Each structure stands twice: as structure tokens, then as C-alpha cells.
PDB file of C-alpha atoms in Angstrom:
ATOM      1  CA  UNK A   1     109.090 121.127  -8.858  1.00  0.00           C
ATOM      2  CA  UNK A   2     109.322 124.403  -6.705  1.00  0.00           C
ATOM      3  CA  UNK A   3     111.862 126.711  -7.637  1.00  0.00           C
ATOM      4  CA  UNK A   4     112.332 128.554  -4.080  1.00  0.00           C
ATOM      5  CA  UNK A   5     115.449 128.847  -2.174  1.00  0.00           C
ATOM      6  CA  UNK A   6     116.302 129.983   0.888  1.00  0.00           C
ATOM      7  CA  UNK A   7     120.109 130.802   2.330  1.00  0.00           C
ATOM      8  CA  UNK A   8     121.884 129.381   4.916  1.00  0.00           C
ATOM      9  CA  UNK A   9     119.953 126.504   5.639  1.00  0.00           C
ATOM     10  CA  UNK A  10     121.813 126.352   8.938  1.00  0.00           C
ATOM     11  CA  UNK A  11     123.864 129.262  10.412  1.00  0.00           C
ATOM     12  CA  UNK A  12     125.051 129.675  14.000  1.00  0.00           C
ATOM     13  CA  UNK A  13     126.256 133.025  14.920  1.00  0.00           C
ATOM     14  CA  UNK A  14     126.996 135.401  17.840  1.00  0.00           C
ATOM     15  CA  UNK A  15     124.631 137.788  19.681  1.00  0.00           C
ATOM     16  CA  UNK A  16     124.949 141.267  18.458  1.00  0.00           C
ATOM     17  CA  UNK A  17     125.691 140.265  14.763  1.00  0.00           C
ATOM     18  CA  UNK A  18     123.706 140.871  11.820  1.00  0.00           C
ATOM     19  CA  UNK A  19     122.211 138.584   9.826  1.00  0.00           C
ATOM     20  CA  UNK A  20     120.363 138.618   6.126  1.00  0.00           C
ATOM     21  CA  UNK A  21     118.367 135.042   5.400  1.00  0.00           C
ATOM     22  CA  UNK A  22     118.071 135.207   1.728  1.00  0.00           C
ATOM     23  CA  UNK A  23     114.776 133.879  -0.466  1.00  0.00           C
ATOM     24  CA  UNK A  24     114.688 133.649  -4.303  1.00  0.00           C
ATOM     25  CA  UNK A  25     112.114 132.313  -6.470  1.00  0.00           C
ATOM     26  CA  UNK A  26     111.921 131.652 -10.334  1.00  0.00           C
ATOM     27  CA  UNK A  27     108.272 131.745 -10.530  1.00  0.00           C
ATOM     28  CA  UNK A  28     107.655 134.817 -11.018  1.00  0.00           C
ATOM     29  CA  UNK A  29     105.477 134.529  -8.065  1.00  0.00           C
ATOM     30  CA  UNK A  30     104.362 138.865  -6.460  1.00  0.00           C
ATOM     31  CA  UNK A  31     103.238 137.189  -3.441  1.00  0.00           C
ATOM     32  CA  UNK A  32     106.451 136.241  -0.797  1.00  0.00           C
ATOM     33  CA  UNK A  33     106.248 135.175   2.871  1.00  0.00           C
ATOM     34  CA  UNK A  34     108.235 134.797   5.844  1.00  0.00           C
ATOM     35  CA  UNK A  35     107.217 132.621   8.476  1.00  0.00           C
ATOM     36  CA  UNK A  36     108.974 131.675  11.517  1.00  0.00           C
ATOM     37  CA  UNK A  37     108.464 128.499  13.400  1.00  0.00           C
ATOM     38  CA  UNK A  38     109.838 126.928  16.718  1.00  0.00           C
ATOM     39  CA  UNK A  39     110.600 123.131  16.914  1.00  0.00           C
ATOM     40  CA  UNK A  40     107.635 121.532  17.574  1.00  0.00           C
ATOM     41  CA  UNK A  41     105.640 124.311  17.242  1.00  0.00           C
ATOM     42  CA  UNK A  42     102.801 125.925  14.948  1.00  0.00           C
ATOM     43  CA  UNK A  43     104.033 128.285  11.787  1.00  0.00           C
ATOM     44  CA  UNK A  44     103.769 132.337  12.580  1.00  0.00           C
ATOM     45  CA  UNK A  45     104.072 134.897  10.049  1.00  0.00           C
ATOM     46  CA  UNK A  46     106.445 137.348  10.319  1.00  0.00           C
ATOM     47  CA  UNK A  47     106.484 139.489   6.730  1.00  0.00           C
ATOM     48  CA  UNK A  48     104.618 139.480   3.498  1.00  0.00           C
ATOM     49  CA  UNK A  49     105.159 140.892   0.290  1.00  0.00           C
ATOM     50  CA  UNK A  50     102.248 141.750  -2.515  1.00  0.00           C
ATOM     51  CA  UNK A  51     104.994 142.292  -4.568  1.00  0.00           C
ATOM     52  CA  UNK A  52     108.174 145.202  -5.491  1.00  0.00           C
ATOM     53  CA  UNK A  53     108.495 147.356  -2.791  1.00  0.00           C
ATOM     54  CA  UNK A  54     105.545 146.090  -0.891  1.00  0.00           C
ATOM     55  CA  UNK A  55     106.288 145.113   2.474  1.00  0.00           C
ATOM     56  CA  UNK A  56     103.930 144.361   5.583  1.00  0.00           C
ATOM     57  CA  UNK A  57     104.583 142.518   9.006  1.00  0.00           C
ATOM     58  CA  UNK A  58     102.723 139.594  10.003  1.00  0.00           C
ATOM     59  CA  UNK A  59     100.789 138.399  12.556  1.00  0.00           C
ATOM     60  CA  UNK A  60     103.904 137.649  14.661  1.00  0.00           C
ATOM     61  CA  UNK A  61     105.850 140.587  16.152  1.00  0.00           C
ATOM     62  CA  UNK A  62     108.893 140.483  14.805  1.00  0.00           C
ATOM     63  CA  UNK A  63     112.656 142.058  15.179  1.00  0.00           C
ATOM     64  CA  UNK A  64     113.742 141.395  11.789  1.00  0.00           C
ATOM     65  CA  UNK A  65     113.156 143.459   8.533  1.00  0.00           C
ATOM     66  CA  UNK A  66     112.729 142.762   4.899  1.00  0.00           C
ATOM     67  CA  UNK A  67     112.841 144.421   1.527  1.00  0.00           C
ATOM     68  CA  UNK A  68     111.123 143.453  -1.753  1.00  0.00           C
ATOM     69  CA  UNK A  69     113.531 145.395  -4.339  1.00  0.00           C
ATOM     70  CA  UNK A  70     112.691 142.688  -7.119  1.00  0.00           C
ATOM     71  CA  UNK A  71     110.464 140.270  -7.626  1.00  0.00           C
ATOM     72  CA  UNK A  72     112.262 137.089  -7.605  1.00  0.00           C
ATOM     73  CA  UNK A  73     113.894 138.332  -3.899  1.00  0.00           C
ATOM     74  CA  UNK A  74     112.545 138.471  -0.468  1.00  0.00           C
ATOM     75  CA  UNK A  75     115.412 138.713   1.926  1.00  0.00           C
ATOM     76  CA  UNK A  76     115.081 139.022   5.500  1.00  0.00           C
ATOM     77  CA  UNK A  77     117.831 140.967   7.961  1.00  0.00           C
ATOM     78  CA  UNK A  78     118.242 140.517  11.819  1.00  0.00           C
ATOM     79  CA  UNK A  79     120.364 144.106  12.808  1.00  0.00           C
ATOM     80  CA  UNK A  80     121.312 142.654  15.966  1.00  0.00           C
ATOM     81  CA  UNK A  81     120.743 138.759  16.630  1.00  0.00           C
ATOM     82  CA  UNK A  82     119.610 137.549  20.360  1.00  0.00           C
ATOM     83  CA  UNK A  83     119.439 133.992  21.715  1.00  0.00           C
ATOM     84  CA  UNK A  84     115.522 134.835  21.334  1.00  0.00           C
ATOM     85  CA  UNK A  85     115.699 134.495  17.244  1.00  0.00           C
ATOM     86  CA  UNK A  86     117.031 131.110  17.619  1.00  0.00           C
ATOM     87  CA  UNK A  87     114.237 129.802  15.509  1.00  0.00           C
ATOM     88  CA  UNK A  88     113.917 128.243  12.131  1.00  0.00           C
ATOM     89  CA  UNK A  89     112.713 130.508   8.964  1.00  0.00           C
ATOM     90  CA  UNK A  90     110.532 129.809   6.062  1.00  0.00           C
ATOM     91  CA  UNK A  91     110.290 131.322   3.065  1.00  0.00           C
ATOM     92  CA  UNK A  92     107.136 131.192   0.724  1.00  0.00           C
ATOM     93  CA  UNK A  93     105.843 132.361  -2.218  1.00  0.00           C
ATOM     94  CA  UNK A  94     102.197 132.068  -4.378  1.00  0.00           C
ATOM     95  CA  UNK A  95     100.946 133.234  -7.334  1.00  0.00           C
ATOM     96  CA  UNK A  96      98.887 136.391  -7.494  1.00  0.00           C
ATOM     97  CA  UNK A  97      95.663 136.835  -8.740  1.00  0.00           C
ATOM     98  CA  UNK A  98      93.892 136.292  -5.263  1.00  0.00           C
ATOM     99  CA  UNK A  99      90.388 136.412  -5.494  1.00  0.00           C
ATOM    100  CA  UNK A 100      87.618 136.473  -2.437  1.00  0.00           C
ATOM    101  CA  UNK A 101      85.231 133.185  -2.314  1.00  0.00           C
ATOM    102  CA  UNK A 102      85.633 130.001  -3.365  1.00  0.00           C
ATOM    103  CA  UNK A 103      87.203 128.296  -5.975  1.00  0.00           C
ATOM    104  CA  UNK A 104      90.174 130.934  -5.284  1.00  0.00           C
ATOM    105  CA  UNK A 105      93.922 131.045  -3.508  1.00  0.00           C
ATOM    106  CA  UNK A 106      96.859 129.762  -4.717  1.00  0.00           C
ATOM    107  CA  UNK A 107      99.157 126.976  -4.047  1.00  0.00           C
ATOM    108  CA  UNK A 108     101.904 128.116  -1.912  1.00  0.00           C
ATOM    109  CA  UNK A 109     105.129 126.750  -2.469  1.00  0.00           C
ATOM    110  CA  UNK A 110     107.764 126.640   0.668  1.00  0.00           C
ATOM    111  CA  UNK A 111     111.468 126.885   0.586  1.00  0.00           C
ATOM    112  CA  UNK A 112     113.581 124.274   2.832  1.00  0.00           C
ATOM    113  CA  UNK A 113     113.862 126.807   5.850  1.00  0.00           C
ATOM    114  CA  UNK A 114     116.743 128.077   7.099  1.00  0.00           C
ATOM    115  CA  UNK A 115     117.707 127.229  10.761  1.00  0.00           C
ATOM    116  CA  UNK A 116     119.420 129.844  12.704  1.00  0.00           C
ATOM    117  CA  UNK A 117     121.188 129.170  16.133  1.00  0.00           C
ATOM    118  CA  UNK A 118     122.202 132.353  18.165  1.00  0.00           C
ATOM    119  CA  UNK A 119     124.610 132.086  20.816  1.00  0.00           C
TER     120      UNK A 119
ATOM    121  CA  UNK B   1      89.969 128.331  20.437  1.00  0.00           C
ATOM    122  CA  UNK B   2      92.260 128.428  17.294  1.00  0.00           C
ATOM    123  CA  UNK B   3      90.722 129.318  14.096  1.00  0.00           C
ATOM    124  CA  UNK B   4      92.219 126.084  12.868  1.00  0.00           C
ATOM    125  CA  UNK B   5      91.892 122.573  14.580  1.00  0.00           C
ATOM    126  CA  UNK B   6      93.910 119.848  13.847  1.00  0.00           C
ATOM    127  CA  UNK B   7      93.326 115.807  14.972  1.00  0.00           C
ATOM    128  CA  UNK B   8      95.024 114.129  16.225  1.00  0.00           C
ATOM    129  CA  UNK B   9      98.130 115.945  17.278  1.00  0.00           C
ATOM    130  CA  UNK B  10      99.794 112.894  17.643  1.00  0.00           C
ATOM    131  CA  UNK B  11      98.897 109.395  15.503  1.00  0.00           C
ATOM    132  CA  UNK B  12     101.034 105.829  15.379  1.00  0.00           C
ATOM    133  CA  UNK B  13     100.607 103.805  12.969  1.00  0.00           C
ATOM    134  CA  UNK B  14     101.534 100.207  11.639  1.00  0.00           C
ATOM    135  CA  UNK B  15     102.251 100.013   8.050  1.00  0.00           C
ATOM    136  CA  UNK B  16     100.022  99.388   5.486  1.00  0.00           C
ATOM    137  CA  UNK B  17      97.260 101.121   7.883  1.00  0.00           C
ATOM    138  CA  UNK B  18      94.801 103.782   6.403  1.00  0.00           C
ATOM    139  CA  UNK B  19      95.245 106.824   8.057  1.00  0.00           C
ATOM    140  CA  UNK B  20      93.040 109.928   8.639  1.00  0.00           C
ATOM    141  CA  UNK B  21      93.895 113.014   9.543  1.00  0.00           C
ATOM    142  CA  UNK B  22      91.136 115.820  10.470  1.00  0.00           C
ATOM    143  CA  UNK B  23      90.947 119.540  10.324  1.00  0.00           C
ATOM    144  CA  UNK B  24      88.095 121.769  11.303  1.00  0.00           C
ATOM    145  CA  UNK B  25      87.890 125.659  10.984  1.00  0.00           C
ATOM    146  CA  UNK B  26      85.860 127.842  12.183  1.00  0.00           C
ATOM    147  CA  UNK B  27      86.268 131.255   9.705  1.00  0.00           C
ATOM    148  CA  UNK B  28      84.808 131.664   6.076  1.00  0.00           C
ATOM    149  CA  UNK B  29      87.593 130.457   4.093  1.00  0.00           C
ATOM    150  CA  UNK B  30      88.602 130.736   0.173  1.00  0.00           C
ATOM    151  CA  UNK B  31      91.017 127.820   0.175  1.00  0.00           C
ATOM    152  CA  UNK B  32      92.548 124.982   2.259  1.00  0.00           C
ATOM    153  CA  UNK B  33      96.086 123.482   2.236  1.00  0.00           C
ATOM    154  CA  UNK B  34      97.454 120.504   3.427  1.00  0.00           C
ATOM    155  CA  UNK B  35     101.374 120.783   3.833  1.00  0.00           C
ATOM    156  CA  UNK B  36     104.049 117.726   5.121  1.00  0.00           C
ATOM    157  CA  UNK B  37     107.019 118.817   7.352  1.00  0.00           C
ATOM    158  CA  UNK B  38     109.329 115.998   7.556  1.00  0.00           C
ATOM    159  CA  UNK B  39     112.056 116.122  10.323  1.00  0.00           C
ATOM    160  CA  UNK B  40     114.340 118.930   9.348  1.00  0.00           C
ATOM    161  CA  UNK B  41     111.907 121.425   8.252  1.00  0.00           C
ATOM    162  CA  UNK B  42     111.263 121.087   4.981  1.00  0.00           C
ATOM    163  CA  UNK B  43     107.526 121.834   3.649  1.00  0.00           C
ATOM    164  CA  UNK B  44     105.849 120.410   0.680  1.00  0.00           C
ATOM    165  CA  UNK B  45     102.741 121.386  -0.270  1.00  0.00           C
ATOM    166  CA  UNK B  46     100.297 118.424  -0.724  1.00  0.00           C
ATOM    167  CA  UNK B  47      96.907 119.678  -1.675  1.00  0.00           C
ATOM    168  CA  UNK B  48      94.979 122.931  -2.744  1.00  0.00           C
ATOM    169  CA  UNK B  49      90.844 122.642  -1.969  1.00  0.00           C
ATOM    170  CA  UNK B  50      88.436 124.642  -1.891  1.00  0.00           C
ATOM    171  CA  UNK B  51      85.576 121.739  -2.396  1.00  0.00           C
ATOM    172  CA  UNK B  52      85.480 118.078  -2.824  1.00  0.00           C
ATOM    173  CA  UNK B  53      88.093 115.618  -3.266  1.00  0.00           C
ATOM    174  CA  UNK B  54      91.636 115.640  -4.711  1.00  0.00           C
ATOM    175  CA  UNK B  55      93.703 112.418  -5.017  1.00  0.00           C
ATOM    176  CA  UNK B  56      97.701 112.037  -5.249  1.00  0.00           C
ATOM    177  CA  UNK B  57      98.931 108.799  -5.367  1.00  0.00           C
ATOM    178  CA  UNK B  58      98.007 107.000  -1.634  1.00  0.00           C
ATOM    179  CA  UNK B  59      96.758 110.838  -0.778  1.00  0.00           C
ATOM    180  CA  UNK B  60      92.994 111.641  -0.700  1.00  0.00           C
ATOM    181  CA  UNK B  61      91.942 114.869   0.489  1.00  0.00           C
ATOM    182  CA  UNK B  62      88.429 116.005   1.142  1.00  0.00           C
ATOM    183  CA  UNK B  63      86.957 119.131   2.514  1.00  0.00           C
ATOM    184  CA  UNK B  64      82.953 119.708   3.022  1.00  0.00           C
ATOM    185  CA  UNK B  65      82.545 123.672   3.337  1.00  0.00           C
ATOM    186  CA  UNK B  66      79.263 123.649   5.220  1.00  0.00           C
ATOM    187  CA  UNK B  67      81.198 121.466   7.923  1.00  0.00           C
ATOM    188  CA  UNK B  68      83.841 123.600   8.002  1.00  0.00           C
ATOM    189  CA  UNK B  69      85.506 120.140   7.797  1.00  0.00           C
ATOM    190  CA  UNK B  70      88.362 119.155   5.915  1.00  0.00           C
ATOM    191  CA  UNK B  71      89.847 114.981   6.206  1.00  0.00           C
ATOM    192  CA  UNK B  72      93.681 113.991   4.933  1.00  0.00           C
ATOM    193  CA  UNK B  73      93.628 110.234   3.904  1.00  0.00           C
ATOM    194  CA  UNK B  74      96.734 107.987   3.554  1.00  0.00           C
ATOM    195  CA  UNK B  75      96.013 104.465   2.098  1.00  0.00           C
ATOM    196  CA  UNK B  76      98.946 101.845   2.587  1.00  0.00           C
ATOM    197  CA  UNK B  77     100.728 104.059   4.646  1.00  0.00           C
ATOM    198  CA  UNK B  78     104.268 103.914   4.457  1.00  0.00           C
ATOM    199  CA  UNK B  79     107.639 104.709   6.952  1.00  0.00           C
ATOM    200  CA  UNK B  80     108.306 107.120   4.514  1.00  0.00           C
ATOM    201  CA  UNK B  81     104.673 109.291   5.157  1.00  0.00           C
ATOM    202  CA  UNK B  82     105.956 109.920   8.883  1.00  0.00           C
ATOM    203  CA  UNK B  83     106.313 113.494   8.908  1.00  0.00           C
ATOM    204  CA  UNK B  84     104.153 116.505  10.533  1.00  0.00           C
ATOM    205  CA  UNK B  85     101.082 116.845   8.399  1.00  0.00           C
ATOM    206  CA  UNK B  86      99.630 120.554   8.527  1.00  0.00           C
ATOM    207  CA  UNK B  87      96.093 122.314   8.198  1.00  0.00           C
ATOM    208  CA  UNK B  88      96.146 125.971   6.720  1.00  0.00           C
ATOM    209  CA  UNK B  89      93.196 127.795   5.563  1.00  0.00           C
ATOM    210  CA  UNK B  90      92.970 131.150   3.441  1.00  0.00           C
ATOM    211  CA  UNK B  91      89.844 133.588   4.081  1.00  0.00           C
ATOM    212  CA  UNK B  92      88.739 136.395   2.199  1.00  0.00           C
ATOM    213  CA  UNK B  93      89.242 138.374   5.533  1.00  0.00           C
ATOM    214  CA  UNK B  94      92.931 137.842   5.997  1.00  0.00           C
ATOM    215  CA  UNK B  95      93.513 138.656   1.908  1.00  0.00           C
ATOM    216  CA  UNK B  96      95.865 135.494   1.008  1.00  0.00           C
ATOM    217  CA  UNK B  97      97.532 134.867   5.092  1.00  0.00           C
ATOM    218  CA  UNK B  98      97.767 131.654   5.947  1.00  0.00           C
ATOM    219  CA  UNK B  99      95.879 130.282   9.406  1.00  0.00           C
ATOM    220  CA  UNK B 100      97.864 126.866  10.188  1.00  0.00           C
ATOM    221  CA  UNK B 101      96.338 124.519  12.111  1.00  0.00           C
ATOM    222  CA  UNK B 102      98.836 122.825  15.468  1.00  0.00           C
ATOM    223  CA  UNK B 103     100.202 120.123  12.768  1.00  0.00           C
ATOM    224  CA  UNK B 104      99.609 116.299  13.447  1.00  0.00           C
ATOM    225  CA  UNK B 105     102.996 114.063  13.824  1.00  0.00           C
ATOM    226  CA  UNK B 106     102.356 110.889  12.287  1.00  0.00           C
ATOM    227  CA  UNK B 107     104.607 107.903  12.799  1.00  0.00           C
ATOM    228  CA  UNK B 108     104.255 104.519  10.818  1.00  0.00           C
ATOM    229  CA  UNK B 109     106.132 102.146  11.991  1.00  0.00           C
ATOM    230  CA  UNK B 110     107.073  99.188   9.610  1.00  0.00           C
TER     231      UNK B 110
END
């Protein structure tokens, strides 16, 4: 079983307000992802973290920030939330240990998303 | 053209039915995952391959690498398997990124 965990799964809040999305894992996992996803639509990433204070943006331009301060915690801050970030969040972690060619990458292991309404 | 190609995006099914799912890529890749979304977001990880076969329970997963081919079986499917069923490959290029496929939403009706 997983051990990732994202918070609020569901939060609706006002335009203008901030907003952290927390992600903790107990796997001791360096790698941590965020990906955001519309309904009905494919997965984009947003951030990535190789591990403690290693932070990167994705392939997705994105508004929001993160911070990798320990290992275990990969949370994710909106300064200023528009109807635009209505959007559900994923958090994800792996192993490291990556190595090119196959017979390598890790199983990635996804935390229950958390869905975030602005209005 | 995406890197990753799902089909079909959309598939009914009757239960009990065997079910494929297919996903073709077109980049060198290191690893490919298959991942179930069921309604509400969630995201399980089903398989890990980077050649040949894995089986879990009524789930078979195959890839051939010189096809740049990967198939997602389901035998007796089941209400329960309806859920969005995802493609994502891992390349050497894009260190350990994810490219997802479009997803495929399978229904099985009982």
C-alpha cells in the first residue's frame, strides 16, 4: 500500500487567496511530482523534486510554487488563486536510483489528488 | 502527434468481456506504466515494464520494445474495472518525467 497523501482533497476558495496543497510521503521516496490535470483531460506536470531543496518546473507553465525543505514533503502554494487554477492536483513520488536504458525507472506511486474550485 | 498514443479513447464493454487496451510511443523509452483513474481522481499504479509480460490478477500487460507497442489486457472484466486506464512512458531523455498517453475510459456494463 502507498503511503502518499495529499491535503485538501477538495477546497473551494475565493480569487485572490492563497493557497498551500500539501504532499507527504513515508517512503522515503527523493523523487516528488506535481501534476495538474483538467476533467477529462491528459496529466501535465507542473513541479518536480530530485530531492531536499531541489526544485524544477515542469512541462506545464505554471503559477504556483513549491519547496522541498524535507524529504517526506512536497507542498505546493498558489500566492493568489484565479478561476484559471480551478483544476485538480496530483501528487507523486518514486524511488531514486534512476538509471538510463532498460530494465530501469521506478514505480510511481500517486496520491488521491486534491480538487481545487476557485471562485 | 503525441509522443504517447492511446486506443481506444473510449471502449464499452459487457461483462465478462476480454478487454484490450493499446498504447504506442514513439521516443526511446526506459520504462512504461499503466495507471487506473477511477471517477474522482484517484490513481493507482497498475504495472511497471520495461519488456515482456506482467500479470495481476485479471490484468496482463505486455509491451514489445521494437514495436514501440505496449497492450493492457482485462480478462472477465468486471463493473468494477470501469475507470480511465492511462499510458505513461519514461525515456532516458526526459531523466524520470512522465509522457502520459490521452487515457482510455472504459465502461463495463453488467
Amino acid at each position: 500500500e502507498a503511503d502518499i497523501y495529499q491535503t485538501p482533497r477538495y477546497l473551494v476558495i475565493g480569487t485572490g487567496k492563497k493557497i498551500t496543497l500539501e504532499c507527504s510521503q513515508t517512503m522515503g521516496h527523493d523523487k516528488m511530482y506535481w501534476y495538474q490535470q483538467d476533467p477529462g483531460m491528459e496529466l501535465h506536470l507542473i513541479h518536480y523534486s530530485y530531492g531536499v531543496n531541489s526544485t524544477e518546473k515542469g512541462d506545464l507553465s505554471s503559477e504556483s510554487t513549491v519547496s522541498r525543505i524535507r524529504t517526506e514533503h512536497f507542498p505546493l502554494t498558489l500566492e493568489s488563486a484565479r478561476p484559471s487554477h480551478t483544476s485538480q492536483y496530483l501528487c507523486a513520488s518514486s524511488e531514486s536510483g534512476f538509471m538510463f536504458g532498460l530494465g530501469s525507472g521506478n514505480t510511481i506511486y500517486f496520491g488521491e489528488g486534491s480538487w481545487l474550485t476557485v471562485v | 502527434k503525441n509522443e504517447v498514443e492511446q486506443s481506444p479513447q473510449n471502449l464499452t464493454a459487457q461483462e465478462g468481456e476480454f478487454i484490450t487496451i493499446n498504447c504506442s510511443y514513439s521516443v526511446g523509452i526506459s520504462a512504461l506504466h499503466w495507471l487506473q483513474q477511477h471517477p474522482g481522481g484517484g490513481i493507482v499504479s497498475l504495472f511497471m515494464l520495461s519488456s515482456g509480460k506482467k500479470k495481476h490478477g485479471r490484468l496482463i500487460a505486455t509491451i514489445n520494445i521494437q514495436e514501440k507497442h505496449s497492450s493492457l489486457h482485462i480478462t472477465a472484466s468486471h463493473p468494477r474495472d470501469s475507470a480511465v486506464y492511462i499510458c505513461a512512458v519514461s525515456s532516458a531523455r526526459r531523466g524520470s518525467r512522465l509522457t502520459f498517453g490521452e487515457g482510455t475510459q472504459l465502461t463495463v456494463n453488467p
